PDB file of C-alpha atoms in Angstrom:
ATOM      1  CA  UNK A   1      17.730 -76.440   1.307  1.00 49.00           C
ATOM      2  CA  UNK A   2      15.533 -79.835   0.316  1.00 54.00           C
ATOM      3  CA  UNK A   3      12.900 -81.076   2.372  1.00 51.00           C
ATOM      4  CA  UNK A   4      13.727 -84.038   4.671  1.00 55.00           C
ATOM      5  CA  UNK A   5      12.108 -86.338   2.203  1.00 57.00           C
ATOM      6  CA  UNK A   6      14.306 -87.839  -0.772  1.00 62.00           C
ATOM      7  CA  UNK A   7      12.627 -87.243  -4.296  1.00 67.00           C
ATOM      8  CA  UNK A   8      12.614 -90.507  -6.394  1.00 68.00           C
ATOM      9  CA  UNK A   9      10.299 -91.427  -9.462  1.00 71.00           C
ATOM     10  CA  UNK A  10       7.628 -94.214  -8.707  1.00 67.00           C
ATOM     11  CA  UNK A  11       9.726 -96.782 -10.182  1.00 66.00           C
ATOM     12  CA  UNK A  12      12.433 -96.295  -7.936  1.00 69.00           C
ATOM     13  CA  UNK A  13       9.681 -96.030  -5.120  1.00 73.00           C
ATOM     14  CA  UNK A  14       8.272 -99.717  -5.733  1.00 69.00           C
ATOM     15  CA  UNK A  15      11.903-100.851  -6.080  1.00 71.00           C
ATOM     16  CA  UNK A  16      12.060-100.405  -2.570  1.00 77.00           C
ATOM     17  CA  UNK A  17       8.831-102.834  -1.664  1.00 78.00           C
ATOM     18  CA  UNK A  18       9.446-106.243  -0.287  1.00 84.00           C
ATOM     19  CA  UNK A  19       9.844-108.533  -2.478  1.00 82.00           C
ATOM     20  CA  UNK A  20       6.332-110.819  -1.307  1.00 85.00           C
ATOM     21  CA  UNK A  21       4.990-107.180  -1.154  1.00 87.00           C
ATOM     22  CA  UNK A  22       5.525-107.208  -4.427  1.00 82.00           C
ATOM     23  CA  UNK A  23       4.290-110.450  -5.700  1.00 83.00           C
ATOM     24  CA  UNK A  24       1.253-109.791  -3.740  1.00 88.00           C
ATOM     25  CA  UNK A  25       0.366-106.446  -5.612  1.00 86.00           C
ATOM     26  CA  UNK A  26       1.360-107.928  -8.840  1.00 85.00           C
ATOM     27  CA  UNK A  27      -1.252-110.685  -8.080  1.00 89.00           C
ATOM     28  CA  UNK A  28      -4.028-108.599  -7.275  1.00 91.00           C
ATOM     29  CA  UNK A  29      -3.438-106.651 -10.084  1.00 88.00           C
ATOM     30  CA  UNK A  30      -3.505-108.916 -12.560  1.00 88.00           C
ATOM     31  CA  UNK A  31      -6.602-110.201 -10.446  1.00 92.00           C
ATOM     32  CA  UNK A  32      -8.643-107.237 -11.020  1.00 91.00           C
ATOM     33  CA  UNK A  33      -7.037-107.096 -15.347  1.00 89.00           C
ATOM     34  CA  UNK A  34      -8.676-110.412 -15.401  1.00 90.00           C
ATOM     35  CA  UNK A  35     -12.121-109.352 -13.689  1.00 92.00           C
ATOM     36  CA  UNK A  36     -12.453-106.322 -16.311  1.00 90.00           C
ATOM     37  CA  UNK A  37     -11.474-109.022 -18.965  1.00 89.00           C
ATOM     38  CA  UNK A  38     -14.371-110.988 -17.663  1.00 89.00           C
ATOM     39  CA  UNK A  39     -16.344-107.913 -18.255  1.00 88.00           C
ATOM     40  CA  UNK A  40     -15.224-107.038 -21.789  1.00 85.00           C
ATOM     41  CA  UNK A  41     -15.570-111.037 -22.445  1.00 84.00           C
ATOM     42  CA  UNK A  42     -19.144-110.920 -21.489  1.00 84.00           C
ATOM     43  CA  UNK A  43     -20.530-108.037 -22.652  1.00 84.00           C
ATOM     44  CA  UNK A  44     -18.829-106.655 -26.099  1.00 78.00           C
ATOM     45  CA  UNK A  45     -20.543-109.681 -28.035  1.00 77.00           C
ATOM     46  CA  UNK A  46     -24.108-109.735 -26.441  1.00 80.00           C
ATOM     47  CA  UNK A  47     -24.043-105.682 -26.545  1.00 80.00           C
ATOM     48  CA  UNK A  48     -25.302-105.027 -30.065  1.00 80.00           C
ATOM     49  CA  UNK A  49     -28.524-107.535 -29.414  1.00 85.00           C
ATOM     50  CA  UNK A  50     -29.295-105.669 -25.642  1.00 85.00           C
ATOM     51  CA  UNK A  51     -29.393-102.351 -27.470  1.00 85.00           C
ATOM     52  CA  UNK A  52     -30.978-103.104 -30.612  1.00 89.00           C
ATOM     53  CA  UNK A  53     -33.854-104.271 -28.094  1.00 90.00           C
ATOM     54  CA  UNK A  54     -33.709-100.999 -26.363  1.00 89.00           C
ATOM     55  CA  UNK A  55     -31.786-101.887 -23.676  1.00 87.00           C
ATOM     56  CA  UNK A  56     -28.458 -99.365 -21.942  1.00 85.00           C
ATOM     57  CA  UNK A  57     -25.629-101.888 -22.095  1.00 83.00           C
ATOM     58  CA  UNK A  58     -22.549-101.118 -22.463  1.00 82.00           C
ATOM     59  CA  UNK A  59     -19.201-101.908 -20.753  1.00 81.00           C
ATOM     60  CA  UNK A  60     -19.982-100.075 -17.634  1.00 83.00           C
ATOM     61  CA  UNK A  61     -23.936-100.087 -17.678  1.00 85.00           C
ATOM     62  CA  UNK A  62     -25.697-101.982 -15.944  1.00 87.00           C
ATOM     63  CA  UNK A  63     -24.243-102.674 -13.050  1.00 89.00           C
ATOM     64  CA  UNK A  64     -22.738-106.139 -12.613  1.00 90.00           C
ATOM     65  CA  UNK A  65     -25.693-108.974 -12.173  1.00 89.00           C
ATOM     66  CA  UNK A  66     -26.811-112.155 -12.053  1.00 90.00           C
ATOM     67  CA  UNK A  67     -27.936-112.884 -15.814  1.00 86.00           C
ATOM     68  CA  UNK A  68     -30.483-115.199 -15.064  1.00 92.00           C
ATOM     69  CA  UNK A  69     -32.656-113.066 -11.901  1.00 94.00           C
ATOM     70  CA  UNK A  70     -31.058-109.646 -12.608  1.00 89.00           C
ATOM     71  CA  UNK A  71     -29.977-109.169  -8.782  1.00 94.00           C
ATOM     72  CA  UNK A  72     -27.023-106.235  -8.537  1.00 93.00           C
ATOM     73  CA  UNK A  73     -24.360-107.313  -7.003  1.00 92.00           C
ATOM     74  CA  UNK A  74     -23.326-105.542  -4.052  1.00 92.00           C
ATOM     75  CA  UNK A  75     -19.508-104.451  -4.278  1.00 91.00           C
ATOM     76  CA  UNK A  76     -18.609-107.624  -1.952  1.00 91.00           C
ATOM     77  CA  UNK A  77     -20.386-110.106  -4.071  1.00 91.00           C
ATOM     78  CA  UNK A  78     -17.551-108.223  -7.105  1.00 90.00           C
ATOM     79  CA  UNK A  79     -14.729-108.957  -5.432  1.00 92.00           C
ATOM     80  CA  UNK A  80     -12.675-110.642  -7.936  1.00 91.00           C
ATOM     81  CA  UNK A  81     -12.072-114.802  -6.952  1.00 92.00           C
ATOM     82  CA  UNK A  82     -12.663-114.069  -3.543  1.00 93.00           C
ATOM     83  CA  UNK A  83     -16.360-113.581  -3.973  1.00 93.00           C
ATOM     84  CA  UNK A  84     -16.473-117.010  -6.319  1.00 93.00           C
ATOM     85  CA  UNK A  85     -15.273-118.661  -3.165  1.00 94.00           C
ATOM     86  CA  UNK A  86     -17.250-117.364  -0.625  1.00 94.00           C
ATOM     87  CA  UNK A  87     -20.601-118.105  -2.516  1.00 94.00           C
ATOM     88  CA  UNK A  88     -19.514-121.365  -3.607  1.00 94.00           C
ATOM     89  CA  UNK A  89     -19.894-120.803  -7.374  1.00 94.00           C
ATOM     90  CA  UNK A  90     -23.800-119.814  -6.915  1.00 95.00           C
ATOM     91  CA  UNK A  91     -25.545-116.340  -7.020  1.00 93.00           C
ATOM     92  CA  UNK A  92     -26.458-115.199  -3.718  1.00 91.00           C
ATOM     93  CA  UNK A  93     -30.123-114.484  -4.953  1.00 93.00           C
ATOM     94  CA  UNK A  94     -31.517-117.049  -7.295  1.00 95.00           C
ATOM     95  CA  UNK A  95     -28.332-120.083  -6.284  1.00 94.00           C
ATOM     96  CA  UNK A  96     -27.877-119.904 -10.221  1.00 94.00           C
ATOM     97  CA  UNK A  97     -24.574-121.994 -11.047  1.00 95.00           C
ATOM     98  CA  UNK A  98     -21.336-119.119 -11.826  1.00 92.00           C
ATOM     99  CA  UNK A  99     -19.573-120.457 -14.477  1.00 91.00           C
ATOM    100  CA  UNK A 100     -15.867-121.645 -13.591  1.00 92.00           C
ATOM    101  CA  UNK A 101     -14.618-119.527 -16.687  1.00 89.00           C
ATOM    102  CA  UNK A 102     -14.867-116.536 -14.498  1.00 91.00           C
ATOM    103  CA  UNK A 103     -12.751-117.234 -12.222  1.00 94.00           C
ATOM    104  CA  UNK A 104     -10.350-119.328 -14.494  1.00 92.00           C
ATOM    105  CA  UNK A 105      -9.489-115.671 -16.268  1.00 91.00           C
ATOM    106  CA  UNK A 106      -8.798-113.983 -13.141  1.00 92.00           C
ATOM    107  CA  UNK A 107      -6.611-116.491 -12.027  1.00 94.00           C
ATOM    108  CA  UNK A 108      -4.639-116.944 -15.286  1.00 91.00           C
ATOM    109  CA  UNK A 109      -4.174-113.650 -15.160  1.00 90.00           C
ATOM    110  CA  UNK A 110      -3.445-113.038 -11.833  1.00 91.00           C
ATOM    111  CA  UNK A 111      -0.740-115.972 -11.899  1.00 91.00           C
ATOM    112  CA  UNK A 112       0.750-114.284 -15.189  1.00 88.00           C
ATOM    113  CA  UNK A 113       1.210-110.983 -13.274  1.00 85.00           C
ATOM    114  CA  UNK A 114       2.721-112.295 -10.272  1.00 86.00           C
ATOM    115  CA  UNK A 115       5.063-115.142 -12.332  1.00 87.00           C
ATOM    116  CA  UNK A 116       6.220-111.800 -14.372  1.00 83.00           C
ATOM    117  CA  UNK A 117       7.509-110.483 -11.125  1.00 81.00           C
ATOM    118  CA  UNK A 118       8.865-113.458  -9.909  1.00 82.00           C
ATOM    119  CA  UNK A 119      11.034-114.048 -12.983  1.00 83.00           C
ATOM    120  CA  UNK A 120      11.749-110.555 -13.423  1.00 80.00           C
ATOM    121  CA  UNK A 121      11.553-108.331 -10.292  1.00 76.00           C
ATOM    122  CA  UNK A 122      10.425-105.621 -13.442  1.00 76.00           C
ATOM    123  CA  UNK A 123       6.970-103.615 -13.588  1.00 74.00           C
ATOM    124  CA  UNK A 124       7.839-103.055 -16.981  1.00 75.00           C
ATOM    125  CA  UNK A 125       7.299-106.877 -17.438  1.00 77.00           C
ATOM    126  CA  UNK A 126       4.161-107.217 -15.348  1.00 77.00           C
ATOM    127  CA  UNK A 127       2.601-104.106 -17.180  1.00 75.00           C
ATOM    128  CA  UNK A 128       3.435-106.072 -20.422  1.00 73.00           C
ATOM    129  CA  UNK A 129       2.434-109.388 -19.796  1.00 78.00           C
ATOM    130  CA  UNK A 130      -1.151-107.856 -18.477  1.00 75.00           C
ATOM    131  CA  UNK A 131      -1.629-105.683 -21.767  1.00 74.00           C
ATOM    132  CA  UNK A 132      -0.539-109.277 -23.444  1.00 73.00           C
ATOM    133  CA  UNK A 133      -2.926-111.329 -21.906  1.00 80.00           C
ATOM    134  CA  UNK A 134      -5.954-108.807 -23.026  1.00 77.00           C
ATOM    135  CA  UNK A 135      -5.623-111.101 -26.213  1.00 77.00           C
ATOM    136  CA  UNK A 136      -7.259-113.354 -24.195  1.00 80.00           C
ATOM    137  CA  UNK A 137     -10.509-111.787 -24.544  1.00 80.00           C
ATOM    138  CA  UNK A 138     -10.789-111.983 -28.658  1.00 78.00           C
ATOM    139  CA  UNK A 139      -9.366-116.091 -27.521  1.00 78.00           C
ATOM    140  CA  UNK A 140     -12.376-116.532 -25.489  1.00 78.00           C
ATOM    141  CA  UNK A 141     -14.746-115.328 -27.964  1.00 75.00           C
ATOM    142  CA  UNK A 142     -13.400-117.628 -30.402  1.00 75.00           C
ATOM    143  CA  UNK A 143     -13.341-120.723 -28.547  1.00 76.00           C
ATOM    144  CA  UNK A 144     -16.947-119.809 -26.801  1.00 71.00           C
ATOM    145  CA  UNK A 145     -18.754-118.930 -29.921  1.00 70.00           C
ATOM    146  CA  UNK A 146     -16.786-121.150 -32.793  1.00 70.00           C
ATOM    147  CA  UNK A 147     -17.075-118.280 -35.016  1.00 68.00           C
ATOM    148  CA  UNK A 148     -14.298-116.889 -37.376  1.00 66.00           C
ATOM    149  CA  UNK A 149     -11.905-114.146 -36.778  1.00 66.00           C
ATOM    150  CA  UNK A 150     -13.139-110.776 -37.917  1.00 70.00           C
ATOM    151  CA  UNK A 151     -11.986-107.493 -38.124  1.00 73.00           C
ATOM    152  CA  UNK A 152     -12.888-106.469 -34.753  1.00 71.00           C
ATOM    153  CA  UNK A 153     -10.531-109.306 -32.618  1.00 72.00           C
ATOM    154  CA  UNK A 154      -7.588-108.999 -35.075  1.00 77.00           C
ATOM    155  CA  UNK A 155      -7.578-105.352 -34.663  1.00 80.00           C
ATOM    156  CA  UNK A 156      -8.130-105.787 -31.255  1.00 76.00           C
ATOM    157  CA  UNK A 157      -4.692-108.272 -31.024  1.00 76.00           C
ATOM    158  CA  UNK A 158      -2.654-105.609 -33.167  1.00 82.00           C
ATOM    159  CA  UNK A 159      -3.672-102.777 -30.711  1.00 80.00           C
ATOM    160  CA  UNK A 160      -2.800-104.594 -27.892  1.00 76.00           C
ATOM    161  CA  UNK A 161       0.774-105.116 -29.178  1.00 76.00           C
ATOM    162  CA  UNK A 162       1.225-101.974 -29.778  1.00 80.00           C
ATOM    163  CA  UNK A 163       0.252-100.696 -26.470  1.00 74.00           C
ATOM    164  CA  UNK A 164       2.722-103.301 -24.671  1.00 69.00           C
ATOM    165  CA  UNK A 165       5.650-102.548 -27.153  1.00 74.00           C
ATOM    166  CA  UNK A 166       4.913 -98.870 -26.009  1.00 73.00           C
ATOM    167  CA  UNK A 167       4.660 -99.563 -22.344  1.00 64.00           C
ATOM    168  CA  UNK A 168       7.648-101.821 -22.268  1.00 58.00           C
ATOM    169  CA  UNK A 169       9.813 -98.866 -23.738  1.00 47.00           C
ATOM    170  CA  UNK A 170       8.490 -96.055 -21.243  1.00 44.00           C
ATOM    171  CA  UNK A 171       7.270 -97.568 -17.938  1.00 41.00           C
TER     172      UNK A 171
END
């Protein structure tokens, strides 16, 4: 005899979610794709200088901080847009300006996530667009530094479509 609850794969599960239910998760999670793209943005091209001065920095080390006074922020001065907001655009310790790119990334990609569901009612298609929009970060680098492709963001590009063409065929 089965158990009183009905066995279904996750898929089928989120289905079953309201539909603004929906949109809402697909927001925040392209949200939080776009914080860690912030991340990757900042740190994979200033890395290599930190450490040859002696310094741990990789993509999860430090902890996030204000460049300019080194204050950690707390884990509800990280929430992604939200925190922007509330501070008005200014660290909380040193009132340091926080550049408007940061939160322009999490809310392109928060807005691609949820359009994806809107036009598609598919978390194949949300999971796709967000793996998509990680060739953002390679983008940025270009159009911050002016510097030509190399090896590293057109690999980076080529990886990412492979990992969406994958998802797209088993999520």
């Amino acid at each position: 005899k089965r158990g009183f609850f009905i066995q279904m794969t996750f898929y089928q599960a989120l289905t079953y979610l309201p539909f603004w239910f929906a949109c809402l998760v697909s927001l925040t999670l392209g949200d939080c794709v776009g914080s860690f793209l912030n991340v990757i943005i900042y740190r994979i091209p200033i890395g290599p200088t930190k450490r040859a001065n002696g310094f741990v920095f990789n993509i999860n080390s430090p902890r996030s901080h204000c460049p300019v006074c080194n204050h950690q922020l707390a884990w509800y001065e990280n929430i992604p847009l939200l925190s922007w907001a509330i501070q008005m655009a200014k660290c909380k310790s040193c009132k340091t300006t926080i550049p408007a790119r940061y939160p322009a990334v999490e809310l392109l990609v928060a807005l691609l996530g949820a359009t994806a569901w809107y036009a598609t009612e598919s978390w194949q298609m949300v999971i796709a667009v967000l793996t998509v929009s990680m060739a953002m970060v390679p983008a940025t680098w270009w159009l911050a530094t002016k510097t030509q492709w190399n090896r590293f963001m057109a690999t980076w590009i080529v990886v990412l479509l492979i990992v969406s063409m994958a998802f797209g065929a088993y999520v």
